[in-house]
Each structure stands twice: as structure tokens, then as C-alpha cells.
Coordinates of C-alpha atoms in Angstrom, one line a residue:
M196 CA -41.1 -19.0 -0.6
T197 CA -39.2 -18.1 -3.8
P198 CA -36.2 -20.5 -4.3
I199 CA -32.8 -19.0 -3.8
R200 CA -30.0 -20.0 -6.2
S201 CA -28.0 -22.9 -4.7
N202 CA -24.7 -21.2 -5.5
V203 CA -25.7 -18.2 -3.4
L204 CA -26.7 -20.5 -0.4
A205 CA -23.3 -22.1 -0.7
M206 CA -21.6 -18.8 0.1
K207 CA -20.5 -18.0 3.6
P208 CA -21.4 -14.4 4.7
Y209 CA -18.4 -12.2 5.4
P210 CA -17.8 -12.3 9.2
P211 CA -17.0 -8.7 10.2
G212 CA -15.1 -8.0 13.4
K213 CA -17.0 -7.2 16.5
P214 CA -17.7 -3.4 16.9
I215 CA -16.4 -1.7 20.0
S216 CA -19.9 -0.8 21.2
E217 CA -21.1 -4.4 21.1
V218 CA -18.1 -5.6 23.1
K219 CA -18.6 -2.9 25.7
R220 CA -22.2 -3.8 26.0
E221 CA -21.8 -7.5 26.2
L222 CA -18.9 -7.6 28.6
G223 CA -19.6 -4.4 30.6
L224 CA -16.2 -2.9 29.8
D225 CA -15.3 0.8 29.9
R226 CA -12.4 0.6 27.6
V227 CA -12.1 -1.5 24.4
V228 CA -9.4 -1.4 21.8
K229 CA -10.2 -2.7 18.4
L230 CA -7.2 -4.3 16.6
A231 CA -9.2 -6.5 14.3
S232 CA -10.0 -4.6 11.1
N233 CA -6.8 -3.1 9.9
E234 CA -8.2 0.5 10.2
N235 CA -6.0 3.6 10.6
P236 CA -5.8 4.1 14.4
F237 CA -5.4 7.9 13.9
G238 CA -8.6 8.1 11.9
P239 CA -9.0 10.2 8.7
S240 CA -7.1 13.2 7.8
P241 CA -8.4 16.5 9.3
M242 CA -8.4 17.8 5.8
A243 CA -10.8 15.0 4.7
I244 CA -13.1 15.7 7.7
E245 CA -13.3 19.3 6.8
A246 CA -14.0 18.5 3.1
V247 CA -16.9 16.2 4.2
Q248 CA -18.4 18.8 6.5
K249 CA -18.5 21.4 3.7
A250 CA -19.8 18.9 1.1
A251 CA -22.6 17.8 3.6
L252 CA -24.4 21.1 2.7
T253 CA -25.0 19.9 -0.8
M254 CA -25.8 16.2 -0.2
H255 CA -29.3 16.7 -1.5
H256 CA -27.8 16.6 -5.0
Y257 CA -26.8 13.3 -6.7
P258 CA -23.1 12.7 -6.8
D259 CA -21.0 12.9 -10.0
G260 CA -21.6 9.4 -11.4
S261 CA -18.4 9.6 -13.4
A262 CA -16.3 10.8 -10.4
F263 CA -14.7 13.2 -12.9
E264 CA -12.7 15.4 -10.4
L265 CA -11.5 12.3 -8.4
K266 CA -10.3 10.6 -11.6
Q267 CA -8.4 13.7 -12.6
V268 CA -6.6 13.7 -9.2
L269 CA -5.9 10.0 -9.5
S270 CA -4.6 10.4 -13.1
A271 CA -2.2 13.2 -12.0
K272 CA -1.1 11.4 -8.9
Y273 CA -0.4 8.0 -10.4
G274 CA 0.3 8.8 -14.1
V275 CA -2.6 6.7 -15.4
P276 CA -5.0 7.9 -18.2
T277 CA -8.6 8.4 -16.9
D278 CA -9.9 5.7 -19.3
Q279 CA -7.9 3.2 -17.3
I280 CA -9.3 4.3 -13.9
M281 CA -12.3 2.9 -12.1
V282 CA -13.8 4.1 -8.8
G283 CA -16.0 2.0 -6.5
N284 CA -17.9 1.9 -3.3
G285 CA -14.8 0.5 -1.6
S286 CA -12.5 -1.8 -3.6
D287 CA -14.9 -4.5 -2.5
E288 CA -17.4 -3.3 -5.0
L289 CA -14.8 -3.4 -7.8
I290 CA -13.9 -7.0 -6.9
H291 CA -17.6 -7.8 -7.3
L292 CA -18.0 -5.9 -10.5
V293 CA -14.9 -7.4 -12.2
G294 CA -16.3 -10.9 -11.4
M295 CA -19.6 -9.9 -12.9
V296 CA -18.2 -8.8 -16.2
L297 CA -15.7 -11.6 -16.6
L298 CA -17.3 -14.7 -15.2
G299 CA -20.3 -16.2 -16.8
S300 CA -20.4 -19.9 -16.9
P301 CA -19.6 -23.0 -14.8
E302 CA -16.7 -23.7 -17.1
D303 CA -15.0 -20.4 -16.3
E304 CA -12.2 -20.6 -13.7
M305 CA -10.8 -18.2 -11.2
I306 CA -7.6 -18.8 -9.2
V307 CA -6.9 -17.4 -5.7
G308 CA -4.3 -17.9 -3.0
D309 CA -5.4 -19.7 0.2
P310 CA -5.8 -18.1 2.7
S311 CA -6.4 -14.7 1.2
F312 CA -9.2 -12.1 1.1
S313 CA -12.5 -13.9 1.2
R314 CA -14.4 -11.6 -1.1
Y315 CA -12.6 -12.9 -4.1
D316 CA -14.3 -16.2 -3.6
A317 CA -17.7 -14.5 -3.9
S318 CA -17.1 -13.6 -7.5
A319 CA -16.8 -17.3 -8.5
Y320 CA -19.7 -18.4 -6.4
L321 CA -22.1 -15.7 -7.8
A322 CA -21.3 -16.5 -11.4
P323 CA -21.3 -19.5 -10.7
S324 CA -17.9 -20.4 -11.9
K325 CA -15.1 -22.7 -10.8
L326 CA -13.0 -21.5 -7.8
I327 CA -9.5 -22.9 -7.6
K328 CA -7.6 -22.3 -4.4
V329 CA -3.8 -22.6 -4.3
P330 CA -2.3 -22.9 -0.8
L331 CA 0.3 -20.3 0.2
D332 CA 3.9 -21.5 0.4
S333 CA 5.8 -22.3 3.6
Q334 CA 6.4 -18.6 4.2
F335 CA 2.7 -17.8 4.0
R336 CA 3.3 -16.1 0.6
H337 CA 1.4 -16.6 -2.7
D338 CA 2.9 -19.5 -4.5
L339 CA 2.9 -18.0 -8.0
P340 CA 4.6 -21.0 -9.8
A341 CA 1.9 -23.3 -8.3
M342 CA -0.8 -20.8 -9.4
A343 CA 0.6 -20.7 -12.9
R344 CA 0.5 -24.5 -13.1
V345 CA -3.2 -24.7 -12.6
V346 CA -4.0 -22.1 -15.3
T347 CA -6.1 -23.7 -18.2
E348 CA -7.8 -22.4 -21.3
N349 CA -10.8 -21.7 -19.1
T350 CA -9.0 -19.5 -16.6
K351 CA -10.4 -15.9 -16.6
M352 CA -8.8 -14.3 -13.6
L353 CA -5.9 -14.9 -11.1
W354 CA -5.9 -12.9 -7.9
I355 CA -2.9 -11.8 -5.9
A356 CA -3.4 -9.8 -2.7
N357 CA -0.1 -8.0 -2.4
P358 CA 0.5 -7.5 0.5
N359 CA -1.7 -10.5 1.3
N360 CA -4.6 -10.3 3.8
P361 CA -4.4 -12.0 6.3
T362 CA -0.7 -12.7 6.3
G363 CA 0.8 -9.4 5.3
T364 CA 3.4 -11.1 3.1
I365 CA 4.3 -10.0 -0.5
V366 CA 5.5 -11.5 -3.7
R367 CA 8.2 -9.5 -5.5
R368 CA 8.6 -8.1 -9.0
N369 CA 10.7 -10.9 -10.5
E370 CA 8.1 -13.4 -9.4
V371 CA 5.2 -11.5 -11.0
D372 CA 7.3 -11.0 -14.1
R373 CA 7.7 -14.8 -14.4
L374 CA 4.1 -15.4 -13.8
L375 CA 3.0 -13.1 -16.5
A376 CA 5.5 -14.7 -18.9
D377 CA 4.1 -18.2 -18.0
I378 CA 0.4 -17.7 -18.4
P379 CA -1.8 -16.7 -21.4
K380 CA -2.3 -13.0 -22.0
S381 CA -6.0 -13.6 -21.9
V382 CA -5.9 -14.3 -18.1
L383 CA -6.5 -11.1 -16.1
V384 CA -4.0 -10.9 -13.2
V385 CA -5.4 -8.8 -10.4
L386 CA -3.0 -7.2 -8.0
D387 CA -5.0 -6.2 -5.0
E388 CA -2.9 -3.4 -3.5
A389 CA -5.1 -2.4 -0.6
Y390 CA -2.0 -2.0 1.7
F391 CA 0.1 -0.5 -1.1
E392 CA 1.4 2.6 0.9
F393 CA 2.8 0.4 3.6
A394 CA 4.7 -1.7 1.1
E395 CA 5.9 0.6 -1.6
H396 CA 9.2 1.3 0.1
E397 CA 10.3 -2.3 -0.7
S398 CA 12.6 -1.9 -3.7
Q399 CA 11.3 -5.1 -5.4
F400 CA 7.7 -4.4 -4.8
P401 CA 5.7 -5.0 -8.0
I402 CA 3.4 -2.1 -8.8
S403 CA 0.3 -2.6 -10.9
T404 CA 0.6 0.7 -12.8
D405 CA 4.1 -0.3 -14.1
Y406 CA 2.6 -3.4 -15.6
L407 CA -0.4 -1.6 -17.0
A408 CA 1.9 1.0 -18.7
K409 CA 3.7 -1.9 -20.4
G410 CA 0.5 -3.2 -21.8
H411 CA 0.0 -6.2 -19.5
N412 CA -3.5 -7.5 -18.8
V413 CA -3.2 -6.5 -15.2
L414 CA -5.7 -4.8 -12.9
G415 CA -4.5 -3.0 -9.7
L416 CA -7.0 -2.4 -6.9
R417 CA -6.5 0.1 -4.1
T418 CA -8.6 1.6 -1.3
L419 CA -8.8 4.6 1.0
S420 CA -10.1 2.4 3.8
K421 CA -6.7 1.5 5.2
I422 CA -3.9 4.1 5.4
Y423 CA -6.3 7.0 4.5
G424 CA -8.7 6.1 7.3
L425 CA -11.9 6.4 5.2
A426 CA -13.3 2.8 5.8
G427 CA -16.6 4.1 7.0
I428 CA -17.3 6.2 4.0
R429 CA -16.5 3.5 1.4
I430 CA -14.3 4.4 -1.5
G431 CA -11.7 2.5 -3.6
F432 CA -10.2 2.7 -7.0
G433 CA -8.5 0.6 -9.6
F434 CA -6.1 0.9 -12.6
G435 CA -6.8 -1.5 -15.5
P436 CA -7.0 -1.9 -19.2
S437 CA -9.5 0.4 -20.9
Y438 CA -11.6 -2.6 -22.1
L439 CA -12.1 -3.7 -18.6
V440 CA -12.8 -0.2 -17.2
D441 CA -15.4 0.3 -19.9
A442 CA -17.1 -3.0 -19.0
V443 CA -17.2 -2.1 -15.3
S444 CA -18.7 1.3 -16.0
R445 CA -21.5 -0.5 -17.9
A446 CA -22.2 -2.8 -15.0
K447 CA -21.9 -0.5 -12.0
E448 CA -24.8 1.5 -10.5
P449 CA -25.2 5.0 -11.9
F450 CA -24.2 6.7 -8.6
N451 CA -22.1 4.1 -6.9
V452 CA -19.7 6.4 -5.1
N453 CA -21.4 9.1 -2.9
S454 CA -20.4 12.7 -3.1
L455 CA -19.0 12.8 0.5
A456 CA -16.6 10.0 -0.3
Q457 CA -15.4 11.6 -3.4
V458 CA -14.4 14.9 -1.8
A459 CA -13.0 13.1 1.3
A460 CA -10.7 11.1 -1.0
I461 CA -9.4 14.2 -2.9
A462 CA -8.7 15.9 0.4
A463 CA -7.0 12.9 1.9
F464 CA -4.5 12.6 -0.9
E465 CA -3.4 16.2 -0.1
D466 CA -2.4 15.4 3.5
A467 CA 1.1 14.0 3.2
D468 CA 1.8 14.6 6.9
H469 CA -1.1 12.3 8.0
L470 CA 0.2 9.6 5.6
Q471 CA 3.8 9.7 7.0
K472 CA 2.6 9.8 10.6
T473 CA 0.7 6.6 9.9
I474 CA 3.5 4.9 8.1
E475 CA 6.0 5.6 10.9
N476 CA 3.6 4.5 13.6
N477 CA 3.0 1.3 11.6
R478 CA 6.7 0.6 11.3
V479 CA 7.3 0.9 15.0
G480 CA 4.1 -1.0 15.8
I481 CA 5.0 -4.0 13.7
Q482 CA 8.5 -4.2 15.2
R483 CA 7.0 -4.2 18.6
L484 CA 4.4 -6.9 17.9
N485 CA 7.0 -9.1 16.3
K486 CA 9.2 -8.8 19.3
V487 CA 6.4 -9.4 21.8
F488 CA 5.2 -12.6 20.1
Q489 CA 8.7 -13.9 19.3
S490 CA 9.4 -13.6 23.1
L491 CA 6.5 -15.9 23.6
G492 CA 8.0 -18.5 21.2
C493 CA 5.6 -17.7 18.4
N494 CA 6.3 -17.3 14.7
T495 CA 5.2 -14.1 12.9
C496 CA 5.1 -13.4 9.2
E497 CA 7.2 -10.7 7.6
S498 CA 4.4 -8.1 7.3
F499 CA 4.1 -5.3 4.7
G500 CA 0.6 -4.4 5.8
N501 CA -0.6 -2.6 8.9
F502 CA -1.0 -5.8 10.9
V503 CA 0.9 -8.8 12.1
Y504 CA -0.1 -12.4 11.5
V505 CA 1.2 -14.8 14.2
D506 CA 1.2 -18.6 14.4
L507 CA 0.7 -19.5 18.0
G508 CA 1.4 -23.2 17.5
K509 CA -1.9 -24.0 19.2
P510 CA -5.6 -23.0 18.8
A511 CA -5.9 -19.2 18.9
K512 CA -9.5 -19.0 20.0
P513 CA -8.8 -19.3 23.8
L514 CA -6.3 -16.4 23.5
F515 CA -8.8 -14.4 21.5
D516 CA -11.5 -15.0 24.1
D517 CA -9.2 -14.0 27.0
L518 CA -8.1 -10.8 25.2
L519 CA -11.7 -9.9 24.4
K520 CA -12.7 -10.2 28.1
E521 CA -9.9 -7.7 28.8
G522 CA -11.1 -5.3 26.2
V523 CA -8.9 -6.1 23.2
I524 CA -10.6 -7.2 19.9
T525 CA -8.3 -9.2 17.6
R526 CA -9.0 -11.6 14.7
T527 CA -8.5 -15.3 14.9
G528 CA -7.4 -17.5 12.0
D529 CA -10.5 -19.6 12.2
V530 CA -12.2 -17.5 9.5
F531 CA -9.2 -18.0 7.3
G532 CA -9.0 -21.8 7.8
Q533 CA -6.0 -21.5 10.1
P534 CA -7.2 -21.9 13.7
N535 CA -3.7 -21.7 15.2
C536 CA -3.2 -18.2 13.8
M537 CA -4.2 -14.7 14.9
R538 CA -4.1 -11.3 13.1
I539 CA -3.5 -8.1 15.1
T540 CA -3.8 -4.6 13.7
V541 CA -1.2 -2.0 14.6
G542 CA -2.8 0.7 16.8
T543 CA -1.7 3.9 18.3
P544 CA 1.2 3.8 20.8
E545 CA -1.3 3.9 23.7
E546 CA -3.3 1.1 22.1
M547 CA -0.2 -1.0 21.7
D548 CA 0.7 -0.4 25.4
F549 CA -2.8 -1.6 26.3
F550 CA -2.6 -4.7 24.1
V551 CA 0.9 -5.7 25.4
E552 CA -0.3 -5.2 29.0
K553 CA -3.4 -7.4 28.5
L554 CA -1.5 -10.0 26.5
D555 CA 1.1 -10.3 29.3
K556 CA -1.8 -10.6 31.8
V557 CA -3.6 -13.4 30.0
T558 CA -0.5 -15.4 29.0
H559 CA 1.0 -15.4 32.6
R560 CA -2.0 -16.3 34.6

């Protein structure tokens, strides 16, 4: 057997949520609602579906490795030059690539919030480099002053999921301004804006492109997996300094984003009605989930994502199991190191009705 690098074996595989088909098969259920993966409950835009159907006729050709047309659309939409735009096989790939090009020795340091998106950790493990986790504050928000205090001359990157996954909380513009003023310009600050469209209405929401335009060493990452409903086709993008975009283009695979994903993304950006429908449904859904859990005496975070994070005040696994048996897939906080917490994605109105019905059933037995 060929030895595997010890730092790789120290990594924990990403635990994906159970698929609907598996739960149906295991528990013999006819109806299962998945509220675990922060997907768009309405699916992709019909315009994106049509674009993929047309493009399928030419999928014997290699995709455009430079994603020229998509970058042109992104540049026009967000006002960012194309040499500051990167496109990936989901923003997950971009997280991986940024780690590859910036981390290279055990002395290098990377700072993350805890809990936050687990794939950041993988960048440090793979290098291998030093991973520094800074606990969230009492409101389940990134503690930026505490993160700034642990920056050293060896720090390469500092990650801020904004809104944060799994808590849905945000940091605001003045806090990011202060962080950037307090740390060396050599430290790359990554604003992971996977849930950007759900949060941009907040007047003090810090936007990566604004910082980039001012010359800050900031990378913004976004995805079409969430509000745009393209999780299954895998496409994400980022806005960053040209030196970093150039380095990522050198490290990426030649055809890392398939042609179907590229045309789906372009079409999805054109469907403003689908976007607004999702945003409005999400607003109502979050309000409803907050009300339901608060009526049970539980604390919920102020969420700017498409999910609610709730502290049950006791282990969440029993409730997760009970809901699963009733056909509702949620996400427990165990995977985030917070066993008393649970994350629930906002579904359609019908899915929310189903969830509330089953939650009432299992909590009043």
C-alpha cells in the first residue's frame, strides 16, 4: 500500500446531507422534504433549464476554458474588470484553488471563524499549514477584533463567511473596515458571499466588490448553487486582485467549468422574477421559522441566509431523528461542533407547512 500523507488522513470528509431517495428507501416513506442543504426550493430558473437543453446538443465539444462569455456578463453585471474575475466548479473549487496558490509551508497560517464553512479548513490541511480557529462571538457572529489579534507575520489568509454558514449571521461594513485597517495588507481577506443576494438589502452589508475597487487585498466568492438553484451543475465565481486571479488561472484545470453550467449561469442572471420570488419566499419563511421555534422557547440567530440556525438548549440529534422518521431532513449542529443546534433551510410554503406539522407532532408526543 502506498503511504498517504498524514495531513490528508487528518482531514474529515465533508458530511453531505442525506438525499431524499435514500431517506425514502431506508424509512419506507412516500413523501420526504429536504431542508438540509440550503438549496433553492423552487429549483432553477426556467430560462436556465431551457439554456441547458439547447446547449446539450453541443456537449461533445470542450467548454470554453476561459469562460469568456460568462466573464463578460459578470463584468457588466457587477462592474468588475474581467482580469479580476475567476470562475470555478462551484465556489468550493475556488476555495481549494486559493489555498493551493497561497499556502505552501507549515509556517503559513490561515484564520477562520468557528463554526463556519468546513471547506476552508481543507485548504490548511492540504498545504499543510497552520489552521487557527477563532470562536464566534456571543451572537454567533464572526469576532473580527479577535481574529485581527491572532494575525501574525505568517498569516496568509483570513476567511469571513458573510452571511455565515451555518449561523446565517453577518458582520457589517464598519467592522470589516476596522479589520482591514488593523491587519497587514499582505493578508488576503476572503469574503465568502455565497448567500449575498439574501443579505444585500441590509444597508450596512459589506460588499467585496466595493473593497476591491478601492484597492484592498480582498477576495469575494459567490455561487449559483443557492438563490439561483444551480447546485447540481456546479458553478461559482469570485472577484479578486488580478495577481490572485492570474495565479488561480495557472493552477486550475484547463476546462474546470463545463459548458452547460456556463450557459445556465448566463441565463439565470437574466431571470429577475425568479430571483425576487425566491427572496420574498425566503423572507416569509425565515419569519415563520423564527416564530415557531421561539414559541418553543428556543433561541434563533438573526439570519441573512436562506436558513435558520436554532439553539434548542439540549442535544438536537433526537429531534433530528424524530423529524427524519416523519419525512423531514434537517441538519444537526453536531457536524459544526454545536450539538445543541440545528439548521433548517427555508422551503416552499407547502414544505414549510409540512415541516411545522411534523415539528408540532414530534414535540407534543
